Short mmCIF file of C-alpha atoms in Angstrom, two decimals:
data_model
loop_
_atom_site.label_atom_id
_atom_site.label_comp_id
_atom_site.label_asym_id
_atom_site.label_seq_id
_atom_site.Cartn_x
_atom_site.Cartn_y
_atom_site.Cartn_z
CA MET A 3 104.75 133.57 143.25
CA THR A 4 103.64 130.53 143.84
CA HIS A 5 106.86 128.25 142.36
CA ILE A 6 109.15 131.25 144.26
CA GLY A 7 106.92 130.16 147.86
CA THR A 8 107.67 126.17 146.82
CA VAL A 9 111.34 126.90 146.07
CA VAL A 10 111.95 128.42 149.36
CA GLY A 11 109.76 125.85 151.01
CA ARG A 12 111.80 122.93 149.67
CA SER A 13 115.78 125.12 150.34
CA LYS A 14 114.13 125.10 153.74
CA SER A 15 113.70 121.59 153.94
CA VAL A 16 117.13 121.03 153.10
CA ASP A 17 118.41 123.13 155.43
CA ASP A 18 116.50 121.06 157.74
CA LEU A 19 118.07 117.54 156.51
CA THR A 20 121.49 119.49 156.98
CA SER A 21 120.39 120.32 160.51
CA VAL A 22 119.08 116.83 161.50
CA ASP A 23 122.29 115.47 159.64
CA ASP A 24 124.77 117.62 161.99
CA ILE A 25 122.54 116.04 165.09
CA GLU A 26 123.44 112.80 163.90
CA ARG A 27 126.86 113.17 164.18
CA ASP A 28 126.73 114.48 167.29
CA ASP A 29 124.11 111.54 168.04
CA GLY A 30 127.37 108.85 166.69
CA LYS A 31 129.99 110.43 168.53
CA ARG A 32 127.74 110.14 171.94
CA LEU A 33 127.41 106.79 170.72
CA SER A 34 131.20 106.41 170.45
CA GLU A 35 131.58 107.91 173.19
CA THR A 36 129.65 105.48 175.18
CA THR A 37 129.00 102.23 173.61
CA ALA A 38 129.07 100.53 177.22
CA GLY A 39 125.96 102.11 178.77
CA GLY A 40 122.44 101.07 177.96
CA PRO A 41 119.90 103.52 178.90
CA GLU A 42 121.88 105.84 176.84
CA LEU A 43 121.81 103.71 173.91
CA GLU A 44 118.24 103.90 173.91
CA LYS A 45 117.98 107.28 174.50
CA LEU A 46 119.66 107.98 171.68
CA LEU A 47 118.03 105.01 169.58
CA ARG A 48 114.51 107.08 170.11
CA SER A 49 115.92 110.23 169.19
CA LYS A 50 117.30 108.90 165.95
CA ASP A 51 113.77 106.67 165.04
CA GLU A 52 112.28 110.92 165.50
CA GLN A 53 114.62 112.05 163.16
CA ILE A 54 113.81 109.85 160.95
CA ALA A 55 109.69 110.32 161.42
CA LYS A 56 110.48 114.11 160.80
CA LEU A 57 112.63 112.98 157.77
CA VAL A 58 109.94 110.74 156.14
CA GLU A 59 107.48 113.91 157.11
CA LYS A 60 109.65 116.44 155.10
CA LEU A 61 109.97 113.92 152.38
CA SER A 62 105.83 113.88 152.18
CA THR A 63 106.23 117.74 152.15
CA VAL A 64 108.58 117.91 148.85
CA PHE A 65 105.84 114.68 147.23
CA GLU A 66 102.69 117.57 147.48
CA CYS A 67 105.10 120.40 146.39
CA ASN A 68 106.21 118.17 143.47
CA ASN A 69 102.15 117.62 143.19
CA GLN A 70 101.80 121.38 142.81
CA PHE A 71 104.39 121.92 140.44
CA ALA A 72 102.78 119.27 138.38
CA VAL A 73 99.52 121.10 138.47
CA GLU A 74 101.11 124.53 137.36
CA HIS A 75 102.51 122.82 134.75
CA GLU A 76 99.22 121.67 133.29
CA LYS A 77 97.95 125.33 133.79
CA LEU A 78 101.03 127.03 131.79
CA GLN A 79 99.74 123.58 129.25
CA LYS A 80 96.27 125.35 129.12
CA ASP A 81 97.40 128.58 128.46
CA TYR A 82 99.63 127.72 125.78
CA GLN A 83 96.87 125.98 124.07
CA GLN A 84 94.57 129.25 124.19
CA ALA A 85 97.51 131.57 122.61
CA MET A 86 98.14 129.20 119.84
CA GLN A 87 94.16 129.43 119.24
CA ASN A 88 94.31 133.21 119.10
CA LEU A 89 97.26 132.62 116.72
CA HIS A 90 95.50 130.68 114.29
CA THR A 91 92.72 133.07 114.50
CA LEU A 92 94.72 135.85 113.47
CA GLN A 93 96.19 134.19 110.78
CA GLY A 94 92.60 133.73 109.46
CA ILE A 95 92.55 137.90 109.21
CA LYS A 96 95.59 138.24 107.95
CA ALA A 97 95.28 136.17 105.24
CA LYS A 98 91.78 138.01 104.20
CA SER A 99 93.27 141.35 104.82
CA CYS A 100 96.58 139.94 102.09
CA ASP A 101 93.15 139.48 99.44
CA GLN A 102 92.24 142.63 100.12
CA CYS A 103 95.40 144.52 98.71
CA ALA A 104 95.66 141.86 95.70
CA SER A 105 92.07 143.70 94.83
CA PHE A 106 93.59 146.77 95.09
CA GLU A 107 96.48 146.21 92.89
CA THR A 108 94.63 144.78 90.21
CA GLU A 109 92.72 147.53 90.15
CA ARG A 110 95.54 150.25 90.07
CA ASP A 111 97.04 147.43 87.03
CA GLN A 112 93.88 148.54 85.29
CA LEU A 113 94.02 152.31 85.77
CA ALA A 114 97.73 152.34 84.63
CA LYS A 115 96.65 150.36 81.30
CA GLU A 116 93.44 152.90 81.07
CA ASN A 117 96.22 156.30 81.13
CA GLY A 118 98.00 154.50 78.65
CA ASP A 119 95.30 154.07 76.57
CA LEU A 120 94.56 157.33 76.96
CA ARG A 121 98.29 159.45 76.61
CA ASN A 122 97.83 157.22 73.09
CA ASP A 123 95.10 158.88 72.23
CA VAL A 124 96.12 162.19 73.34
CA LYS A 125 99.39 161.83 71.20
CA MET A 126 97.15 160.84 68.37
CA MET A 127 94.93 163.73 68.28
CA LYS A 128 97.58 165.98 68.40
CA ILE A 129 99.07 164.25 65.35
CA LEU A 130 95.27 165.21 64.06
CA VAL A 131 95.04 168.86 64.87
CA TYR A 132 98.23 169.33 63.70
CA ARG A 133 97.67 167.57 60.30
CA LEU A 134 94.28 170.30 60.48
CA ASN A 135 95.83 172.84 60.78
CA VAL A 136 98.09 172.69 57.62
CA GLN A 137 95.42 172.04 55.74
CA ILE A 138 93.82 175.17 57.21
CA GLU A 139 96.51 177.18 56.20
CA ARG A 140 96.69 176.01 52.84
CA TYR A 141 93.20 176.67 52.15
CA GLN A 142 93.47 179.86 53.72
CA ASP A 143 96.32 180.56 51.18
CA ALA A 144 94.32 179.57 48.89
CA ILE A 145 91.72 181.67 49.46
CA ARG A 146 93.56 184.43 49.81
CA GLU A 147 95.15 184.38 46.40
CA GLY A 148 91.76 183.92 44.27
CA THR A 149 91.29 187.20 41.99
CA THR A 150 87.70 186.55 40.54
CA ALA A 151 84.45 186.17 41.96
CA LYS A 152 83.55 183.31 39.58
CA ASN A 153 86.46 181.42 40.43
CA ALA A 154 86.28 182.05 44.08
CA ILE A 155 85.54 179.36 46.63
CA PRO A 156 82.11 180.21 48.29
CA ARG A 157 82.55 181.29 52.03
CA LEU A 158 81.03 179.02 54.71
CA ASP A 159 78.34 180.78 56.49
CA PHE A 160 77.40 177.67 59.81
CA VAL A 161 74.40 179.79 61.03
CA ASP A 162 72.72 179.14 57.96
CA SER A 163 73.91 175.59 57.54
CA THR A 164 72.20 173.00 56.62
CA TYR A 165 74.42 171.22 59.19
CA GLY A 166 72.89 172.25 62.07
CA GLY A 167 73.74 171.67 66.00
CA ALA A 168 74.77 173.77 68.47
CA LYS A 169 78.67 173.69 67.36
CA ASP A 170 78.12 174.68 63.61
CA ASN A 171 77.58 177.99 64.80
CA LEU A 172 81.79 178.86 64.50
CA ASN A 173 83.53 181.18 62.01
CA TRP A 174 85.99 179.34 60.56
CA GLY A 175 86.19 181.77 58.51
CA PRO A 176 86.30 181.96 54.55
CA VAL A 177 86.48 177.94 53.57
CA ASN A 178 84.13 175.66 51.38
CA SER A 179 81.22 175.12 52.76
CA HIS A 180 79.77 171.83 51.01
CA THR A 181 83.75 170.13 51.83
CA LEU A 182 85.39 171.41 54.85
CA GLY A 183 82.52 172.65 56.60
CA PRO A 184 81.25 169.17 58.16
CA LEU A 185 84.61 168.00 58.38
CA LEU A 186 86.07 170.69 60.64
CA ASN A 187 82.76 170.44 62.76
CA ALA A 188 82.61 167.16 62.90
CA TYR A 189 86.57 167.19 63.58
CA GLU A 190 84.91 169.82 66.53
CA GLU A 191 82.66 167.25 68.10
CA THR A 192 85.41 164.59 68.50
CA ILE A 193 88.00 167.09 69.83
CA ALA A 194 85.11 168.25 72.31
CA GLU A 195 84.58 164.75 73.16
CA LYS A 196 88.11 163.82 73.87
CA SER A 197 88.10 167.45 76.03
CA ASP A 198 85.58 165.49 78.01
CA LEU A 199 87.05 162.28 78.67
CA VAL A 200 90.14 163.44 79.34
CA GLN A 201 89.07 165.45 82.18
CA GLN A 202 87.00 162.51 83.29
CA TYR A 203 90.36 160.59 82.96
CA GLU A 204 92.09 163.39 84.68
CA SER A 205 89.96 163.49 87.76
CA GLU A 206 89.88 159.71 87.76
CA LEU A 207 93.59 160.05 87.73
CA VAL A 208 93.73 162.20 90.68
CA GLY A 209 91.54 159.80 92.58
CA PHE A 210 93.91 156.66 91.63
CA THR A 211 97.13 159.20 92.92
CA GLY A 212 95.43 159.85 96.20
CA LYS A 213 94.63 156.27 96.52
CA LEU A 214 98.31 155.42 95.51
CA LYS A 215 99.49 157.54 98.78
CA LYS A 216 97.51 155.77 100.76
CA VAL A 217 99.12 152.79 99.54
CA LEU A 218 102.43 154.07 99.92
CA GLU A 219 101.59 155.38 103.00
CA GLU A 220 100.47 151.61 104.02
CA ASN A 221 103.80 150.18 102.33
CA GLU A 222 105.64 152.42 104.39
CA SER A 223 104.40 150.79 107.87
CA LEU A 224 104.54 147.57 107.10
CA GLN A 225 108.00 148.20 105.96
CA GLN A 226 108.98 149.97 109.54
CA GLU A 227 107.06 146.73 111.08
CA MET A 228 109.03 144.52 109.44
CA GLU A 229 112.38 146.15 110.03
CA THR A 230 111.27 145.74 114.08
CA MET A 231 110.30 142.32 113.36
CA ARG A 232 113.63 141.65 112.46
CA ALA A 233 115.36 143.33 115.07
CA ALA A 234 112.72 142.10 117.62
CA GLN A 235 113.77 138.37 115.62
CA ALA A 236 117.56 138.89 115.97
CA GLY A 237 116.77 139.37 119.83
CA TRP A 238 115.24 136.27 119.89
CA THR A 239 118.08 134.46 118.40
CA SER A 240 120.53 135.75 120.48
CA GLU A 241 117.97 134.99 123.71
CA ARG A 242 117.44 131.44 122.21
CA THR A 243 121.49 131.20 122.22
CA ARG A 244 121.81 131.85 125.72
CA LEU A 245 119.75 129.37 126.47
CA GLN A 246 120.85 126.68 124.57
CA ALA A 247 123.87 127.34 126.37
CA GLN A 248 122.26 127.44 129.75
CA VAL A 249 121.00 124.14 129.03
CA ASP A 250 123.97 122.26 127.72
CA VAL A 251 125.98 124.05 131.28
CA LEU A 252 122.87 122.12 133.19
CA ARG A 253 123.25 118.96 131.38
CA SER A 254 127.26 119.02 131.81
CA LYS A 255 126.42 119.68 135.70
CA ALA A 256 123.96 117.21 135.73
CA ASP A 257 126.04 114.27 134.33
CA VAL A 258 128.40 115.06 136.67
CA GLN A 259 126.26 114.88 139.35
CA GLY A 260 124.69 111.83 138.60
CA LYS A 261 128.34 110.75 138.40
CA ARG A 262 129.16 111.76 141.55
CA ALA A 263 126.07 110.16 142.78
CA ASP A 264 127.23 106.76 141.36
CA LEU A 265 130.94 106.61 142.74
CA ALA A 266 129.35 107.81 146.62
CA LYS A 267 126.38 104.92 146.06
CA GLU A 268 129.42 102.66 145.03
CA LYS A 269 131.71 103.90 147.84
CA LEU A 270 128.86 102.91 150.19
CA VAL A 271 128.46 99.30 148.76
CA GLU A 272 132.14 98.90 149.18
CA VAL A 273 131.99 100.07 153.06
CA LEU A 274 128.59 98.04 153.88
CA LYS A 275 130.47 95.20 152.59
CA CYS A 276 133.69 95.75 154.45
CA TYR A 277 131.52 96.49 157.86
CA GLU A 278 129.22 93.26 157.14
CA GLN A 279 133.02 91.24 156.60
CA LYS A 280 133.98 92.54 159.89
CA VAL A 281 130.76 92.08 161.92
CA GLN A 282 130.96 88.29 160.51
CA ALA A 283 134.92 88.35 161.67
CA GLN A 284 133.74 89.43 165.10
CA SER A 285 130.65 86.96 165.63
CA LEU A 286 133.09 84.30 164.47
CA ASP A 287 136.06 85.27 166.89
CA ILE A 288 133.09 85.74 170.26
CA GLN A 289 131.96 81.99 169.42
CA ARG A 290 135.67 80.85 169.52
CA LEU A 291 135.84 82.94 172.73
CA GLN A 292 132.77 81.33 174.26
CA GLU A 293 133.98 77.74 172.62
CA ALA A 294 137.57 78.56 174.30
CA TYR A 295 135.97 79.64 177.84
CA SER A 296 133.59 76.75 178.20
CA ARG A 297 137.09 74.32 177.79
CA SER A 298 138.98 76.63 180.06
CA LYS A 299 135.63 75.79 182.71
CA GLY A 300 135.39 71.94 181.78
CA GLU A 301 139.32 72.00 182.31
CA LEU A 302 139.14 74.17 185.86
CA ALA A 303 136.31 71.57 187.18
CA THR A 304 138.91 68.85 185.88
CA LEU A 305 141.80 70.23 188.32
CA ARG A 306 140.09 70.88 190.69
CA ASN A 307 138.68 67.36 191.37
CA LEU A 308 142.24 65.52 189.92
CA ASN A 309 145.06 68.19 191.63
CA HIS A 310 145.67 68.69 195.44
CA ASN A 311 147.47 71.91 195.44
CA PRO A 312 145.06 74.46 195.39
CA GLU A 313 147.98 77.29 195.39
CA LEU A 314 149.04 76.26 191.49
CA VAL A 315 145.70 76.45 190.32
CA ALA A 316 144.69 79.85 191.62
CA ASN A 317 147.61 80.65 189.95
CA SER A 318 147.11 78.84 187.02
CA LEU A 319 143.14 80.91 187.09
CA LYS A 320 144.46 83.86 187.54
CA GLU A 321 146.68 83.68 184.51
CA CYS A 322 143.83 82.34 182.17
CA GLN A 323 141.70 84.80 183.59
CA GLN A 324 144.35 87.55 182.75
CA TYR A 325 144.85 86.14 179.31
CA ASP A 326 141.29 86.50 178.65
CA LEU A 327 140.87 90.06 179.87
CA THR A 328 143.74 90.93 177.84
CA GLN A 329 142.49 89.73 174.69
CA LYS A 330 139.15 91.15 175.46
CA ALA A 331 140.81 94.73 175.73
CA THR A 332 142.88 94.00 172.66
CA GLU A 333 139.10 92.94 170.75
CA LEU A 334 137.20 95.98 172.37
CA GLU A 335 139.94 98.61 171.07
CA GLN A 336 139.53 97.12 167.75
CA LEU A 337 135.77 97.06 167.63
CA ARG A 338 135.65 100.86 168.90
CA ASN A 339 138.77 101.42 166.06
CA ASP A 340 136.40 99.95 163.26
CA TYR A 341 133.52 102.08 164.66
CA GLN A 342 135.17 105.10 164.66
CA GLN A 343 136.59 104.47 161.19
CA GLN A 344 133.20 103.93 159.99
CA LEU A 345 132.09 107.05 161.55
CA LYS A 346 134.36 109.04 159.66
CA ILE A 347 133.25 107.09 156.64
CA PHE A 348 129.57 107.69 156.98
CA GLU A 349 130.72 111.33 157.89
CA ARG A 350 132.53 111.98 154.50
CA GLN A 351 128.98 110.55 152.89
CA LYS A 352 127.08 112.83 154.74
CA GLU A 353 129.16 115.54 153.47
CA ILE A 354 128.79 114.20 149.58
CA ASN A 355 124.97 114.37 150.43
CA GLU A 356 124.97 117.55 151.55
CA ILE A 357 126.81 118.93 148.73
CA LEU A 358 123.56 117.08 146.73
CA MET A 359 121.21 118.56 148.31
CA GLY A 360 123.07 121.78 147.64
CA LYS A 361 123.31 120.88 144.06
CA ASN A 362 119.53 119.93 143.67
CA ALA A 363 118.32 123.31 145.27
CA ALA A 364 120.99 125.15 142.79
CA LEU A 365 118.90 123.17 140.15
CA LYS A 366 115.46 124.24 141.11
CA GLN A 367 116.60 127.75 140.96
CA THR A 368 117.67 127.73 137.72
CA LEU A 369 114.68 125.66 136.62
CA GLU A 370 112.61 128.68 138.19
CA ARG A 371 114.83 131.15 135.83
CA THR A 372 114.03 128.92 132.81
CA ARG A 373 110.26 129.21 133.92
CA GLN A 374 110.26 132.59 134.58
CA SER A 375 112.12 133.23 130.89
CA LYS A 376 109.42 131.10 129.43
CA GLU A 377 107.10 133.96 130.82
CA ILE A 378 108.94 135.98 129.51
CA LEU A 379 108.60 134.93 126.17
CA LYS A 380 105.00 134.28 126.34
CA GLN A 381 104.69 137.52 126.77
CA ARG A 382 106.80 138.43 123.60
CA LEU A 383 104.79 136.11 122.23
CA LYS A 384 101.48 137.82 122.85
CA THR A 385 103.30 141.41 121.68
CA MET A 386 103.88 139.42 118.30
CA ILE A 387 100.80 138.13 117.64
CA THR A 388 99.42 141.80 117.76
CA TRP A 389 101.73 142.39 115.04
CA GLY A 390 100.13 139.86 113.23
CA LYS A 391 98.78 141.40 110.05
CA GLY A 392 101.91 142.45 108.30
CA SER A 393 103.27 140.06 104.55
CA GLU A 394 104.15 136.96 103.74
CA GLN A 395 107.55 137.52 105.03
CA ARG A 396 106.20 138.33 108.31
CA LYS A 397 104.61 134.86 108.60
CA ASP A 398 107.43 133.00 107.71
CA GLN A 399 109.66 134.69 110.57
CA LEU A 400 106.39 134.05 112.86
CA GLN A 401 106.05 130.45 111.86
CA GLU A 402 110.27 130.57 112.50
CA SER A 403 110.24 132.25 116.12
CA TRP A 404 107.03 129.54 116.96
CA GLN A 405 109.77 126.76 115.61
CA THR A 406 112.14 128.22 118.33
CA ILE A 407 109.74 128.73 121.15
CA ARG A 408 108.63 124.92 120.28
CA ALA A 409 112.06 123.99 120.47
CA LEU A 410 112.56 125.50 123.96
CA GLN A 411 109.45 123.91 125.25
CA ALA A 412 110.60 120.72 124.58
CA GLN A 413 113.88 121.48 125.52
CA LEU A 414 112.31 123.16 128.78
CA GLN A 415 109.96 120.39 129.27
CA GLN A 416 113.26 117.28 128.71
CA ARG A 417 115.15 119.60 131.62
CA ASP A 418 112.03 118.80 133.57
CA GLY A 419 111.81 115.23 133.10
CA GLN A 420 115.60 115.28 133.98
CA LEU A 421 115.63 117.18 137.22
CA ARG A 422 112.00 114.57 138.18
CA SER A 423 114.31 111.62 137.23
CA LEU A 424 117.32 113.68 139.41
CA GLN A 425 114.88 114.01 142.25
CA GLN A 426 113.72 110.21 142.58
CA ARG A 427 117.36 109.11 142.44
CA TYR A 428 117.77 111.01 145.09
CA GLN A 429 115.45 110.21 147.23
CA THR A 430 115.92 106.56 146.41
CA GLU A 431 119.46 106.72 147.70
CA VAL A 432 118.05 108.40 151.15
CA GLU A 433 116.05 105.48 151.13
CA GLN A 434 118.67 103.29 150.55
CA LEU A 435 121.12 105.00 153.24
CA GLU A 436 118.01 105.23 155.83
CA ARG A 437 117.50 101.35 155.47
CA ARG A 438 121.50 100.70 156.19
CA LEU A 439 121.34 102.74 159.13
CA ARG A 440 118.85 100.33 160.41
CA GLN A 441 120.25 97.49 159.74
CA ARG A 442 123.72 98.61 160.91
CA GLU A 443 121.78 99.80 164.39
CA ASP A 444 120.41 96.50 164.64
CA THR A 445 123.68 94.96 163.82
CA LEU A 446 125.28 97.27 166.42
CA ARG A 447 122.26 96.20 168.90
CA LYS A 448 123.12 92.90 168.00
CA ILE A 449 127.06 93.11 169.13
CA LEU A 450 126.53 96.00 172.18
CA ALA A 451 123.87 92.72 173.54
CA GLU A 452 126.70 89.93 172.94
CA LYS A 453 128.86 92.07 174.49
CA ALA A 454 126.93 92.54 177.71
CA GLN A 455 125.54 88.72 177.87
CA PHE A 456 129.34 88.15 178.02
CA HIS A 457 130.37 90.31 180.72
CA ARG A 458 127.30 89.02 182.63
CA GLN A 459 129.19 85.61 182.21
CA VAL A 460 132.05 86.77 182.50
#
């Protein structure tokens, strides 16, 4: 809001300057109409002095507005430094979260290896069970084919066995108690242990699948955030191109205005040189007229003393006076014409200055728009900082966006410097114009005073 108020104040000051220029035009017309009146010229000069004082006051207000802009620029730089500090802290938090993700991935790899080992063990156990079943079928067939009790294989009683243990109380049928009983019991124990391990691994696998689902959900959320970041980056690139195009247009406008100001300055210098040459020529003509007037006075005095015919002397005097009056009238008309031409030239120059002031106001408005866009970019930066818990690709994108923002800030600073230089140039040109106007008024006063003295002498 302070920026808008200062810009409005400056536009008002420009309107006041244009109104003052209109008043100066009216005063110049009045001065051209009343070249012979002494008190009216003094009034006009006083009014011009008052207008110059008003212009000085308005220039002081413009300097105050520039100081306010400098203070606000410092505040914005402080806010930018705070945002950079917050970004560094968020990057540290992001690195810690990435370390945790790496630890989860290592645990997942270890569990996958253990799962593969368990699958290999299950395959081996299936093979062993198949072989045992084949051997058991062979022994059962041999027992069924036995005919005599002597050659018969003794039956195994697991209850009375000397092997002992809870798992010995199994009914394996009529098998050899010395050879196959302990082997079958040992296989049964290993199978029970393996089944316990399998159940344990299944429970661990269930927990791991739950963790894996959580990790996949987090990965999907991160993927969505990455897509949103890419869309935001596309918007940033389009906005950056738009701002770059605006900067190029403003630079071209500034160059054109600088060239126009240089041309106006050259024209002013040429006009002032012509005016000085004309003033010098007019002063030389006045000196010659004064010398001729003094000579004619001397000749008249000599003729009065020498000639005895007063009528001829009177006629010659009248002819000399008429000749002097005609020459003076022609010189006065030439001076008036020159003065009117110079007034027209100065009016054109004032119009050019008004156009330049309007363009300066337009540049100020564009600068205000760029500052507003800068604030919008800062707000978007804050939203981007909230998304700073992504992967390494998000980090790269954030770095690229920061680089673009820094480039935009550098461009804005360059534009601020260019506008300040233009303001300084305009101020120097205004001061030079005021000095030249004062010099012109002084020369006009001198010429009018010399003319008044000449008329009094005549």
